[in-house]
Tab-separated table of C-alpha atoms and ligand atoms in Angstrom:
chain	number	residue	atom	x	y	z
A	1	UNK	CA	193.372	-27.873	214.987
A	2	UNK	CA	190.157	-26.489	213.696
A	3	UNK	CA	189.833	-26.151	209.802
A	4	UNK	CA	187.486	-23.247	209.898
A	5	UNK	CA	188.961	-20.670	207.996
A	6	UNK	CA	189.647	-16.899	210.014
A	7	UNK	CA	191.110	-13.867	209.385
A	8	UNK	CA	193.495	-12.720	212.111
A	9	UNK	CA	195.472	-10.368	213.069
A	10	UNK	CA	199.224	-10.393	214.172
A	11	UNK	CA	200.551	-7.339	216.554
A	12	UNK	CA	204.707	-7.274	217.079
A	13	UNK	CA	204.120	-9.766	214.311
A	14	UNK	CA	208.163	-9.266	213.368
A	15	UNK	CA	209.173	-10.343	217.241
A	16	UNK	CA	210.946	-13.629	218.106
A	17	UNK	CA	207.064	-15.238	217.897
A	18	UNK	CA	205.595	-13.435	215.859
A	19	UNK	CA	208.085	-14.199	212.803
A	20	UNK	CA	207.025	-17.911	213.496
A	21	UNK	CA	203.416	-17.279	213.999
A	22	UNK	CA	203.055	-15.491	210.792
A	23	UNK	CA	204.046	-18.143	208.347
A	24	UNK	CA	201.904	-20.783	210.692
A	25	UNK	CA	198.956	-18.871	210.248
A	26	UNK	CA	199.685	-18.063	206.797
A	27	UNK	CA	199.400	-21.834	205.856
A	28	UNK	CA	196.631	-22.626	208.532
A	29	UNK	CA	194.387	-19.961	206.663
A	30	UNK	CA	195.882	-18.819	203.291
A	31	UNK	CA	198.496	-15.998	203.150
A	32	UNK	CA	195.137	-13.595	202.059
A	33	UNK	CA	193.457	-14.371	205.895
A	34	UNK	CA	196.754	-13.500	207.716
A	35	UNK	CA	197.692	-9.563	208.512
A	36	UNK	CA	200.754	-9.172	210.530
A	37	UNK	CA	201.516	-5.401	212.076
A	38	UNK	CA	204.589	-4.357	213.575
A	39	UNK	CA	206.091	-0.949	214.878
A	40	UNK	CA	208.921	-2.061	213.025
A	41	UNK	CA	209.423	-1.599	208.790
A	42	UNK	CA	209.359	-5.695	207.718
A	43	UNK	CA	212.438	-6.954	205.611
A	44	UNK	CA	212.186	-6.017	201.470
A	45	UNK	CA	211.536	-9.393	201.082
A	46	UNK	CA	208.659	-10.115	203.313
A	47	UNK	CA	205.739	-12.210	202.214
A	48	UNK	CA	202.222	-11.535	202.903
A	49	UNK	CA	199.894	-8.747	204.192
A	50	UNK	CA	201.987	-6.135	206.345
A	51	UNK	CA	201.105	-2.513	207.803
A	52	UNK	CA	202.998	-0.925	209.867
A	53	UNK	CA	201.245	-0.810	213.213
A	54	UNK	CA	201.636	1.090	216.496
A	55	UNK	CA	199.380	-0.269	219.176
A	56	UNK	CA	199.290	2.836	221.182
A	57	UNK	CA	197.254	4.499	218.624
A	58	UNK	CA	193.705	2.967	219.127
A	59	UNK	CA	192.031	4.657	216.082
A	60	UNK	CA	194.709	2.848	213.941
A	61	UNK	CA	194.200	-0.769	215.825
A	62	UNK	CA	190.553	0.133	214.783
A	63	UNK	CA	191.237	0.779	211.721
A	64	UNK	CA	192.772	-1.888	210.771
A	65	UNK	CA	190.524	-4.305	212.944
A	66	UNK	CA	187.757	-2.872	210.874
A	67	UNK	CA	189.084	-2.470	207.623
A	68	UNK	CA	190.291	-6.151	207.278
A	69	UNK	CA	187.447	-7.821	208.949
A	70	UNK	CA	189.756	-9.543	211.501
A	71	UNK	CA	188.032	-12.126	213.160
A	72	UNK	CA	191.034	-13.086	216.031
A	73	UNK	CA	193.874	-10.880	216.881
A	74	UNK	CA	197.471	-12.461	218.167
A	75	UNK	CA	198.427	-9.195	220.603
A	76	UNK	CA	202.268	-10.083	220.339
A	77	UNK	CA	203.696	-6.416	220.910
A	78	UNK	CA	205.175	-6.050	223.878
A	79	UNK	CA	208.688	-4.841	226.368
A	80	UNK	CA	209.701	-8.354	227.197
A	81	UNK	CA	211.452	-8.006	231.029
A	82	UNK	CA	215.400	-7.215	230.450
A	83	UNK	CA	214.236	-4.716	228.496
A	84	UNK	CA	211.273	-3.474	230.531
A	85	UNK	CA	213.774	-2.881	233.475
A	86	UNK	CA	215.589	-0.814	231.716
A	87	UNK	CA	212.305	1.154	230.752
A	88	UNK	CA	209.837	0.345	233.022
A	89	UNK	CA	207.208	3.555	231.167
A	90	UNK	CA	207.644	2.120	228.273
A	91	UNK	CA	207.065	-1.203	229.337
A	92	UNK	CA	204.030	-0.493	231.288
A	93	UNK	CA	202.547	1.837	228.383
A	94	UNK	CA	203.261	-0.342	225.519
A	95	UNK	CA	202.169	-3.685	227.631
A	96	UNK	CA	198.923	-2.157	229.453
A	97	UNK	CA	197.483	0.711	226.878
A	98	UNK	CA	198.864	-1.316	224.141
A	99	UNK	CA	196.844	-4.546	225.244
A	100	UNK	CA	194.039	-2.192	226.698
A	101	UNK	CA	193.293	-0.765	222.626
A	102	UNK	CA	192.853	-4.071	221.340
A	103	UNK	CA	190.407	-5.085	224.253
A	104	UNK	CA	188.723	-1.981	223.342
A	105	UNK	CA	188.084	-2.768	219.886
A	106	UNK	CA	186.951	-6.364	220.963
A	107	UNK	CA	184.458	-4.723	223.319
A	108	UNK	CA	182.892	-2.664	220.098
A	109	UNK	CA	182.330	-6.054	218.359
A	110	UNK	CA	185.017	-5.520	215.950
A	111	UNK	CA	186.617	-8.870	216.373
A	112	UNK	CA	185.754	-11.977	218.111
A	113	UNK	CA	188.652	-13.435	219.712
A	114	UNK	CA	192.519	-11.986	221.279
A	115	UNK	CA	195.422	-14.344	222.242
A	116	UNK	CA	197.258	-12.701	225.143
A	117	UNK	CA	200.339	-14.079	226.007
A	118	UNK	CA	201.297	-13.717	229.750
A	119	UNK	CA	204.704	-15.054	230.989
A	120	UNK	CA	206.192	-16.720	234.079
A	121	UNK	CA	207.234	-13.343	234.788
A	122	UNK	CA	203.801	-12.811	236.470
A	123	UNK	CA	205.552	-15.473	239.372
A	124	UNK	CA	207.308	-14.025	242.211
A	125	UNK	CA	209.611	-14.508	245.093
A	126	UNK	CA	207.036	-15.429	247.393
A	127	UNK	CA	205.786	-18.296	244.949
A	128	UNK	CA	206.623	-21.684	245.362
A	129	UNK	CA	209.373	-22.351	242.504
A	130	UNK	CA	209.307	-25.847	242.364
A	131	UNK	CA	206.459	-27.684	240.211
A	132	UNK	CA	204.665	-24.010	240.456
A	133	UNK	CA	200.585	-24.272	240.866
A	134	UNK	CA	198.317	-23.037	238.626
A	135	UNK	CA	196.576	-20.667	241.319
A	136	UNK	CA	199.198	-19.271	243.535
A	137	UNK	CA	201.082	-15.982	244.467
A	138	UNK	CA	201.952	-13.730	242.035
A	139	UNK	CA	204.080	-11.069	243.627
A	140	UNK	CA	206.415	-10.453	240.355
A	141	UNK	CA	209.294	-7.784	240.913
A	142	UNK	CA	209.690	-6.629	237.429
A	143	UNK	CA	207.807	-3.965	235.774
A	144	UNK	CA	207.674	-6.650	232.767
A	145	UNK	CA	205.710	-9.329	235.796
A	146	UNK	CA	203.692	-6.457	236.821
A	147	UNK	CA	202.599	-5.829	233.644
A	148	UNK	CA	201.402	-9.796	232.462
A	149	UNK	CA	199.760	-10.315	236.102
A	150	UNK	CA	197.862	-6.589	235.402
A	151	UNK	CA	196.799	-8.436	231.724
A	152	UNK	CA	195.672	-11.352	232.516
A	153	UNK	CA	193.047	-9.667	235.112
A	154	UNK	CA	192.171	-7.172	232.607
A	155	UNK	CA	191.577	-10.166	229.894
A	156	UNK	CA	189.399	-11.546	232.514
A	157	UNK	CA	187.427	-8.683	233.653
A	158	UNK	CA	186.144	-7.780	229.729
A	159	UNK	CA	185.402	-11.731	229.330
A	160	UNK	CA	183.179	-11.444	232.545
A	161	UNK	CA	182.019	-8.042	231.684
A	162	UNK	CA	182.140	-7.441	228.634
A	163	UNK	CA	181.649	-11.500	226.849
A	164	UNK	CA	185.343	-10.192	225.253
A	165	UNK	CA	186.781	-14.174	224.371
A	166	UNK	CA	190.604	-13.367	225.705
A	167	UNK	CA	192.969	-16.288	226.263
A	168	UNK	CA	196.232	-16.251	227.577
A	169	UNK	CA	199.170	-18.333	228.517
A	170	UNK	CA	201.973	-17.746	231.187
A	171	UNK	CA	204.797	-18.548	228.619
A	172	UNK	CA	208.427	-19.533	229.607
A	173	UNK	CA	211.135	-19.082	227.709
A	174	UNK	CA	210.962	-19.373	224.032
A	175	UNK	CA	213.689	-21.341	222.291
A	176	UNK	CA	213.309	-20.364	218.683
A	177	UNK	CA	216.025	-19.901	215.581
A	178	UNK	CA	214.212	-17.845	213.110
A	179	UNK	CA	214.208	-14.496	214.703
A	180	UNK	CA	216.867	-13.194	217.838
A	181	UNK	CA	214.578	-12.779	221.471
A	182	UNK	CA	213.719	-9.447	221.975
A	183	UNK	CA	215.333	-8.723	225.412
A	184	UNK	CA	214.188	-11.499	227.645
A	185	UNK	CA	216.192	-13.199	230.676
A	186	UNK	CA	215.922	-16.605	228.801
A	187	UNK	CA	217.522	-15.100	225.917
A	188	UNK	CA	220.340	-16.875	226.905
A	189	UNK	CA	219.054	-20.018	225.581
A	190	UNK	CA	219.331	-19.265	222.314
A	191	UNK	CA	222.030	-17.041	222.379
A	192	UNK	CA	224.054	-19.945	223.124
A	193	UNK	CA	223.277	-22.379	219.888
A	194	UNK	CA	224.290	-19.420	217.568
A	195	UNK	CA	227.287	-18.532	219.756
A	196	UNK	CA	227.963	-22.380	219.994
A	197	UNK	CA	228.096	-22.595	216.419
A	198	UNK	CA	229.987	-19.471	215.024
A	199	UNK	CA	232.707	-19.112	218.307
A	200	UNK	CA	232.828	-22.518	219.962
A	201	UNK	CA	232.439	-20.643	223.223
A	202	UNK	CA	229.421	-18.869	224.784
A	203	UNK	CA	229.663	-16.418	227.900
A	204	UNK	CA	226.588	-16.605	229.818
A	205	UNK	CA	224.610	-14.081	231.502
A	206	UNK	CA	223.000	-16.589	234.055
A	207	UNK	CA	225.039	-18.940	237.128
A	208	UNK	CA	225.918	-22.454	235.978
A	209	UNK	CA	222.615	-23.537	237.999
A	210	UNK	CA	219.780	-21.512	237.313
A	211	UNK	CA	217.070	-23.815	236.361
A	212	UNK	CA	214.195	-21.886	233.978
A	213	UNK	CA	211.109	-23.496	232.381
A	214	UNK	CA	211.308	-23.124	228.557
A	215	UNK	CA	209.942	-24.298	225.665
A	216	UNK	CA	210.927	-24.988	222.105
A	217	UNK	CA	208.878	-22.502	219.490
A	218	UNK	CA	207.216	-25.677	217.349
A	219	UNK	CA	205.397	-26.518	220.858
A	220	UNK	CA	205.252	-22.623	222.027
A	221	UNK	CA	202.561	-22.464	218.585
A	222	UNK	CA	201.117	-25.574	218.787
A	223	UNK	CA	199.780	-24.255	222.428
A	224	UNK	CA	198.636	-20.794	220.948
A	225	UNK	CA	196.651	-23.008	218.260
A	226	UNK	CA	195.474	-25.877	220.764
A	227	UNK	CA	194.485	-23.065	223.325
A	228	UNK	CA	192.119	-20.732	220.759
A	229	UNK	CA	190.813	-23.723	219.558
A	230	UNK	CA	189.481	-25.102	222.445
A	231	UNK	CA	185.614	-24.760	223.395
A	232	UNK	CA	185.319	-21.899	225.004
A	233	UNK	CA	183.095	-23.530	228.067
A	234	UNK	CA	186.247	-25.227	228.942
A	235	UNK	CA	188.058	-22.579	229.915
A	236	UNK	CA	188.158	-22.061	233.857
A	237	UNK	CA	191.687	-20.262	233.375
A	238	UNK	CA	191.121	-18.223	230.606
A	239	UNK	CA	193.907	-15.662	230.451
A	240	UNK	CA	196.282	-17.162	232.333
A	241	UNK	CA	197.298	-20.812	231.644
A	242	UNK	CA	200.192	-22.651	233.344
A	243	UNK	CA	202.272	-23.927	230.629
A	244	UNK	CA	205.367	-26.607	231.427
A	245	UNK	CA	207.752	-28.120	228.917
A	246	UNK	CA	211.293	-28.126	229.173
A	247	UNK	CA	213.165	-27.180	232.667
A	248	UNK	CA	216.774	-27.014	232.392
A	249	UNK	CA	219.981	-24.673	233.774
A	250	UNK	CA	222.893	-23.846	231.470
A	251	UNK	CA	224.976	-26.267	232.898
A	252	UNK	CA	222.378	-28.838	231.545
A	253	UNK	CA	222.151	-27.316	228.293
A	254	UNK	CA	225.677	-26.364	227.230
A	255	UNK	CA	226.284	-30.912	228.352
A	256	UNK	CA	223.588	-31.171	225.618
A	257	UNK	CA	224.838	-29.194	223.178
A	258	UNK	CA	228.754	-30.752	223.527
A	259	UNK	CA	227.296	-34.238	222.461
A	260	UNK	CA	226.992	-31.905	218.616
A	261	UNK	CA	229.841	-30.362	219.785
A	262	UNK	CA	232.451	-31.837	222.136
A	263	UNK	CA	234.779	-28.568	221.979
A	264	UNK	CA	232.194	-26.577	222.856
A	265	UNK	CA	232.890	-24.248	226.118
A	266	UNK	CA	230.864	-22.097	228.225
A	267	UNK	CA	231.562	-19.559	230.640
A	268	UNK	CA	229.702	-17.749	233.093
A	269	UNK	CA	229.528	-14.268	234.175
A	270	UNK	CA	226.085	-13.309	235.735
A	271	UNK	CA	224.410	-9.753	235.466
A	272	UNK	CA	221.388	-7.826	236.572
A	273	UNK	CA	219.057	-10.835	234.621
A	274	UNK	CA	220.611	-12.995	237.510
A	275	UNK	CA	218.110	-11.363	239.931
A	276	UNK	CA	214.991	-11.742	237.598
A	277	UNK	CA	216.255	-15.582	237.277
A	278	UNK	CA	216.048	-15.875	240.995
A	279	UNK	CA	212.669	-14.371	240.989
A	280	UNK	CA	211.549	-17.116	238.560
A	281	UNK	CA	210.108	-20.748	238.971
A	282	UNK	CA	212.121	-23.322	237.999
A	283	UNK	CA	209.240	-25.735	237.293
A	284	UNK	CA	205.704	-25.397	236.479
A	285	UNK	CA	202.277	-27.446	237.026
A	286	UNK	CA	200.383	-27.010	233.888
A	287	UNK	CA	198.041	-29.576	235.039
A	288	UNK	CA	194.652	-26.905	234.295
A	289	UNK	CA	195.999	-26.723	230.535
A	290	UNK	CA	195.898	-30.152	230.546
A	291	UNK	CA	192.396	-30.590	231.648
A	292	UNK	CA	190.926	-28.145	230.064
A	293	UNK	CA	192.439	-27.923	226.503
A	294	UNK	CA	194.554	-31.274	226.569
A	295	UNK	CA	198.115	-30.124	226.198
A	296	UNK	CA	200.747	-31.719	225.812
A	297	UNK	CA	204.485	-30.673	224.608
A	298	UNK	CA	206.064	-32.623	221.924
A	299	UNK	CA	209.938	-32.115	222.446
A	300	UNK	CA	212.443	-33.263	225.392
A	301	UNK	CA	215.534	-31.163	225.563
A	302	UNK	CA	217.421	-33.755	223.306
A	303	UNK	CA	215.125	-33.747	220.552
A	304	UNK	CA	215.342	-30.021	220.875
A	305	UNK	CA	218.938	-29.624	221.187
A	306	UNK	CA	219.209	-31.993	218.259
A	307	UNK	CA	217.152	-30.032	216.343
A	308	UNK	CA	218.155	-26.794	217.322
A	309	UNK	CA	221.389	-27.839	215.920
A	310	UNK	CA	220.992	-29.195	212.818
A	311	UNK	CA	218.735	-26.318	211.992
A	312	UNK	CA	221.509	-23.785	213.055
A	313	UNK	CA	224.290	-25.310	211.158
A	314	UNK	CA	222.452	-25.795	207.681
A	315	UNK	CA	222.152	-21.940	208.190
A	316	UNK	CA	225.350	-21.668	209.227
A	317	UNK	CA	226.921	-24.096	206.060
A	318	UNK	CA	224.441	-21.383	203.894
A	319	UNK	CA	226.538	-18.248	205.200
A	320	UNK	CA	223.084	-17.044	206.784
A	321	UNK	CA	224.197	-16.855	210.392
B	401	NAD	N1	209.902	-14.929	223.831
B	401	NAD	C1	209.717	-15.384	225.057
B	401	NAD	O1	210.561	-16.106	225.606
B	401	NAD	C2	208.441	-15.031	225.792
B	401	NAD	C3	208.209	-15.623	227.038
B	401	NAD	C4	207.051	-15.296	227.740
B	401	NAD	C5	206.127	-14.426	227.166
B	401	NAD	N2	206.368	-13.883	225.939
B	401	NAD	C6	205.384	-12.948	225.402
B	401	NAD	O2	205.073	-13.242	224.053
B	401	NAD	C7	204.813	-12.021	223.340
B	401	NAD	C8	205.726	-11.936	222.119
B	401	NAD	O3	207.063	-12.037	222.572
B	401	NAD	P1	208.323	-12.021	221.586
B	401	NAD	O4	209.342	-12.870	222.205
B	401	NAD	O5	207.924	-12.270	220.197
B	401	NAD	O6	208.785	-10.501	221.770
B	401	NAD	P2	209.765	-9.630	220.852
B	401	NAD	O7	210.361	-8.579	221.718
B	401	NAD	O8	210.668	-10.498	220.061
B	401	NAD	O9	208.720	-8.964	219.829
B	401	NAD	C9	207.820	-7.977	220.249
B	401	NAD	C10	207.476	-7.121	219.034
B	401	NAD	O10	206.620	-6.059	219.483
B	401	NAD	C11	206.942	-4.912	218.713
B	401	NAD	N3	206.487	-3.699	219.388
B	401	NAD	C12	207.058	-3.070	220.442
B	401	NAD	N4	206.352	-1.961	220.752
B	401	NAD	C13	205.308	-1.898	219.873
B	401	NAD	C14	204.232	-0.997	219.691
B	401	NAD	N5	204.099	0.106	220.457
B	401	NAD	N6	203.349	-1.265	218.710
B	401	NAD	C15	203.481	-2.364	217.928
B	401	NAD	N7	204.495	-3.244	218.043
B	401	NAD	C16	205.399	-3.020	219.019
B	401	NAD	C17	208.450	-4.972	218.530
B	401	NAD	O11	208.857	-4.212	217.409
B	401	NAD	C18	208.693	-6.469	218.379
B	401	NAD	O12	208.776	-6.842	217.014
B	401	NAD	C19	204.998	-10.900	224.353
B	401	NAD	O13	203.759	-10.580	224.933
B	401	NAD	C20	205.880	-11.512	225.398
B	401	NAD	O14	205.717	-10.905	226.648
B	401	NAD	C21	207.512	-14.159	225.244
């Protein structure tokens, strides 16, 4: 990690990332350097720079850009899929203009640098699911995939037109146990520790044998930092990174979780995120992040299980969750 000190800029900073983000950056670059936005009011007892944030309104993403001297922004706002389906305007509105304003204000020299995240969402049913390549199909079937492929080409066209340094990862899904997901179809993955933990029994939205690639937040942000800190000469894939970590079905992950918890049970009882599942890889070649910013995840599904866990029921033993 770079010690140069930046001021940056969070977006949908009170998301499932976001509320991890935040306090990362906060200690990377003192609390003063760190502004996170939101559409959303933060909690009375929220810490650090906060304004409230819609990033429809470009005059107020200028604004703010402006006003704080933001040197990188973290474009977090989004409609994650299972939620985008449901309101696929929204989705495309909030995900394309949204991500289009802060582009804009890049291109006027406002700020130097925007993390974008993509998603495998972008993937398809026509793309090869196993061990996924970095350059490939991309024929998504969500509004949400639509959205991330549309992203990472308009990242790239303002960093070939307009020098605008974008970078962007195709995330899986984020296992995390600060804030709940926002309406993703790997929700289910953490849905299940808390479940696991207050009930003893989760139902799951996904079949037994649905194999998704994931990845546990401490890694998820260690990526975001590895990735913007990376020359920028290196980047051949700019905005649109393969990422792999963890692959695993719910089948695998509720065995895991019974070693913690051997009366643990889990049914299943699939529903429209079934067919987003199925649209999904179920592994991913990441060998271009690994070249050309030299990633590499830290955690195996034990070690995240474990610690998934033991973070979970301290919270639990505290009356939190
Ligand atoms: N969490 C995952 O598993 C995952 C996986 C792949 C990609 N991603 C991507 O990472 C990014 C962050 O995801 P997340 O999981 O934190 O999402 P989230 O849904 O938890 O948070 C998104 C935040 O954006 C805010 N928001 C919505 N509309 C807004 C608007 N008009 N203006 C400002 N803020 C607005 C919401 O209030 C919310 O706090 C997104 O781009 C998402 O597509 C996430």
């Amino acid at each position: 990690m770079g010690s140069d000190i930046r001021r940056v800029m969070v977006t949908g900073a009170l998301g499932q990332i976001g509320s991890e983000l935040v306090p990362r950056l906060q200690r990377l670059f003192g609390t003063q350097n760190v502004l996170a936005t939101d559409i959303k009011e933060p909690s009375s007892d929220y810490s650090g720079s906060y304004e409230r944030l819609d990033v429809l309104e470009l005059d107020e993403v200028r604004n703010l850009v402006k006003g704080y001297d933001i040197d990188e922004v973290y474009h977090l706002a989004a409609i994650l899929s299972a939620a985008g389906e449901m309101r696929p305007d929204l989705a495309w509105d909030v995900n394309i203009n949204g991500f289009r304003n802060v582009l804009e204000v890049a291109r006027e020299g406002l700020t130097n640098k925007i993390f974008h995240p993509s998603s495998i969402a972008a993937f398809g049913t026509e793309t090869p699911r196993l061990n996924t390549p970095q350059d490939t199909v991309l024929t998504p079937r969500t509004m949400y995939g639509v959205t991330k492929v549309t992203g990472e080409l308009l990242g790239k066209y303002f960093f070939d037109k307009f020098s605008v340094d974008v970078r962007g990862i195709r995330l899986p899904g984020v296992i995390s146990n600060v804030a709940p997901p926002g309406g993703g179809t790997t929700d289910y993955a953490v849905e299940i520790f808390y479940e696991a933990i207050k009930k003893g029994s989760y139902e799951c939205f996904l079949r037994s044998d649905t194999t998704l690639p994931m990845i546990y937040m401490p890694d998820c942000l260690k990526a975001f930092q590895d990735l913007m800190d990376a020359p920028s000469e290196n980047l051949k894939h700019r905005t649109s990174y393969n990422l792999a970590s963890l692959s695993f079905n719910p089948a695998e992950l509720a065995a895991e979780i019974q070693k913690h918890n051997p009366q643990f049970t889990i049914t299943y009882e699939p529903d429209f995120r079934q067919k987003i599942a199925d649209s999904w890889p179920m592994s991913i070649d990441d060998s271009c992040a690994r070249e050309e910013w030299s990633w590499t995840p830290d955690y195996d599904l034990e070690e995240m299980v474990d610690d998934m866990c033991f973070i979970l029921s301290a919270r639990h033993e505290k009356g939190e969750i």
